[in-house]
Amino acid sequence: MKFFIDSADVNEISEIASTGLIDGVTTNPSLIAKSGRNFIEVVKEICDIVDGPVSAEVIATDAETMIVEGNKLSKIADNVTIKVPLTWEGLKACKNLSVEGIMVNVTLCFNANQALLAAKAGATFISPFIGRLDDMGLDGMELIEEIRTIYDNYENLETEILAASIRSVNHVRQAALIGADVATVPGKVLKELAKHPLTDKGLDAFMKDWEGTGQSIL
Ligand code: G3P
């Protein structure tokens, strides 16, 4: 499973990417607004830090302008992935950009039929939003399962499932169990993946016992 970091905070991306655990980055207009920085500059800096796909989202709502924006953003760096919304216009833009060889991430996916259309439109990634479905009292993981089943039913559907709107470590575990290809995870949740109280407790005990030996390794 690939891990993308869901962030437009260059310092956070840089720190977490230094672990070697990050395969890509996803940004969206809200994350760019939160960074308070210039969109193009931030995307360029992120692309210099991470080799894998870096999603940059178009702002237009009509296909023609989305394609122009997508072409402009794709020139920032070779690893830019153009993010388009899962609308009829977004699907048209996806088809057009993907035919040109540009990676496309179709975002704001909330049902399996939308995911099927995105794959038919040549999307590199489909982004089903787990947390936002859970927020409505629905089960975001069911959507990941349905998309996995549909994509596995047809060899010609090569789109990768990018589990998005991940809010907890449990979301990551469940998405991995189902077989999502990628999880895009906020930095805070990524760090929590490494935590377990028994790990901390065990390490404390090892350290105390080691102190008692009076030895040192270096
Ligand atoms: O990149 C999109 C995404 O992951 C959004 O997450 O928490 O705003 O629903 P959230």
mmCIF file of N, CA, C and O in Angstrom, residues 14 31 35 53 69 91 99 112 116 118 130-131 149-150 174 180 185 194-195 197 203 207:
data_model
loop_
_atom_site.group_PDB
_atom_site.id
_atom_site.type_symbol
_atom_site.label_atom_id
_atom_site.label_comp_id
_atom_site.label_asym_id
_atom_site.label_seq_id
_atom_site.Cartn_x
_atom_site.Cartn_y
_atom_site.Cartn_z
ATOM 1 N N SER A 14 8.132 17.859 4.426
ATOM 2 C CA SER A 14 9.573 17.636 4.422
ATOM 3 C C SER A 14 9.987 16.743 5.591
ATOM 4 O O SER A 14 10.775 15.800 5.427
ATOM 5 N N LEU A 31 -6.575 23.019 1.654
ATOM 6 C CA LEU A 31 -5.233 22.879 2.247
ATOM 7 C C LEU A 31 -4.311 24.007 1.785
ATOM 8 O O LEU A 31 -3.472 24.493 2.549
ATOM 9 N N SER A 35 -2.509 26.899 4.085
ATOM 10 C CA SER A 35 -1.061 27.173 4.085
ATOM 11 C C SER A 35 -0.799 28.676 3.983
ATOM 12 O O SER A 35 0.276 29.151 4.345
ATOM 13 N N PRO A 53 3.759 11.013 -7.057
ATOM 14 C CA PRO A 53 2.710 11.908 -7.523
ATOM 15 C C PRO A 53 2.307 12.967 -6.499
ATOM 16 O O PRO A 53 2.137 12.666 -5.315
ATOM 17 N N GLU A 69 -6.176 24.766 -17.216
ATOM 18 C CA GLU A 69 -5.535 24.833 -15.892
ATOM 19 C C GLU A 69 -4.668 23.594 -15.652
ATOM 20 O O GLU A 69 -3.548 23.677 -15.146
ATOM 21 N N LEU A 91 -15.052 14.742 -15.567
ATOM 22 C CA LEU A 91 -14.775 13.487 -16.271
ATOM 23 C C LEU A 91 -14.284 13.758 -17.692
ATOM 24 O O LEU A 91 -13.364 13.094 -18.186
ATOM 25 N N VAL A 99 -5.468 11.235 -21.820
ATOM 26 C CA VAL A 99 -5.055 10.865 -23.186
ATOM 27 C C VAL A 99 -3.735 11.558 -23.539
ATOM 28 O O VAL A 99 -2.897 11.005 -24.252
ATOM 29 N N ALA A 112 -20.020 4.272 -5.893
ATOM 30 C CA ALA A 112 -19.277 3.347 -6.750
ATOM 31 C C ALA A 112 -19.469 3.640 -8.235
ATOM 32 O O ALA A 112 -18.542 3.447 -9.033
ATOM 33 N N LEU A 116 -16.641 4.130 -11.133
ATOM 34 C CA LEU A 116 -16.631 3.388 -12.395
ATOM 35 C C LEU A 116 -16.433 4.356 -13.564
ATOM 36 O O LEU A 116 -15.618 4.107 -14.463
ATOM 37 N N ALA A 118 -15.025 7.302 -13.457
ATOM 38 C CA ALA A 118 -13.676 7.877 -13.409
ATOM 39 C C ALA A 118 -12.663 6.918 -14.046
ATOM 40 O O ALA A 118 -11.772 7.341 -14.789
ATOM 41 N N ILE A 130 -13.731 8.874 2.597
ATOM 42 C CA ILE A 130 -14.252 8.034 3.676
ATOM 43 C C ILE A 130 -14.863 8.858 4.814
ATOM 44 O O ILE A 130 -16.015 8.665 5.192
ATOM 45 N N GLY A 131 -14.056 9.772 5.365
ATOM 46 C CA GLY A 131 -14.477 10.520 6.553
ATOM 47 C C GLY A 131 -15.762 11.296 6.337
ATOM 48 O O GLY A 131 -16.623 11.355 7.217
ATOM 49 N N THR A 149 -14.166 -4.181 -5.439
ATOM 50 C CA THR A 149 -14.819 -5.306 -6.127
ATOM 51 C C THR A 149 -15.037 -4.978 -7.604
ATOM 52 O O THR A 149 -14.719 -5.792 -8.486
ATOM 53 N N ILE A 150 -15.550 -3.800 -7.873
ATOM 54 C CA ILE A 150 -15.839 -3.425 -9.269
ATOM 55 C C ILE A 150 -14.553 -3.369 -10.097
ATOM 56 O O ILE A 150 -14.473 -3.946 -11.187
ATOM 57 N N GLN A 174 -8.372 -0.345 8.010
ATOM 58 C CA GLN A 174 -9.482 -0.928 7.248
ATOM 59 C C GLN A 174 -9.258 -0.794 5.743
ATOM 60 O O GLN A 174 -9.518 -1.728 4.980
ATOM 61 N N ALA A 180 -7.167 -1.090 -0.656
ATOM 62 C CA ALA A 180 -7.015 0.210 -1.337
ATOM 63 C C ALA A 180 -5.547 0.313 -1.764
ATOM 64 O O ALA A 180 -4.657 -0.128 -1.041
ATOM 65 N N VAL A 185 -3.107 10.454 3.892
ATOM 66 C CA VAL A 185 -3.284 10.528 5.345
ATOM 67 C C VAL A 185 -2.720 11.847 5.881
ATOM 68 O O VAL A 185 -1.608 12.237 5.499
ATOM 69 N N ALA A 194 2.336 4.671 14.209
ATOM 70 C CA ALA A 194 3.484 3.994 14.835
ATOM 71 C C ALA A 194 3.278 3.740 16.321
ATOM 72 O O ALA A 194 4.086 3.069 16.957
ATOM 73 N N LYS A 195 2.173 4.305 16.865
ATOM 74 C CA LYS A 195 2.035 4.277 18.328
ATOM 75 C C LYS A 195 1.264 3.077 18.864
ATOM 76 O O LYS A 195 0.253 2.653 18.283
ATOM 77 N N PRO A 197 0.501 1.736 23.198
ATOM 78 C CA PRO A 197 0.925 1.879 24.601
ATOM 79 C C PRO A 197 1.828 0.742 25.059
ATOM 80 O O PRO A 197 2.738 0.962 25.870
ATOM 81 N N LEU A 203 9.305 -0.576 25.939
ATOM 82 C CA LEU A 203 10.566 0.141 25.751
ATOM 83 C C LEU A 203 11.076 0.699 27.078
ATOM 84 O O LEU A 203 12.273 0.607 27.381
ATOM 85 N N MET A 207 14.667 -0.180 28.750
ATOM 86 C CA MET A 207 15.626 0.878 29.091
ATOM 87 C C MET A 207 16.064 0.776 30.553
ATOM 88 O O MET A 207 17.237 0.927 30.868
#
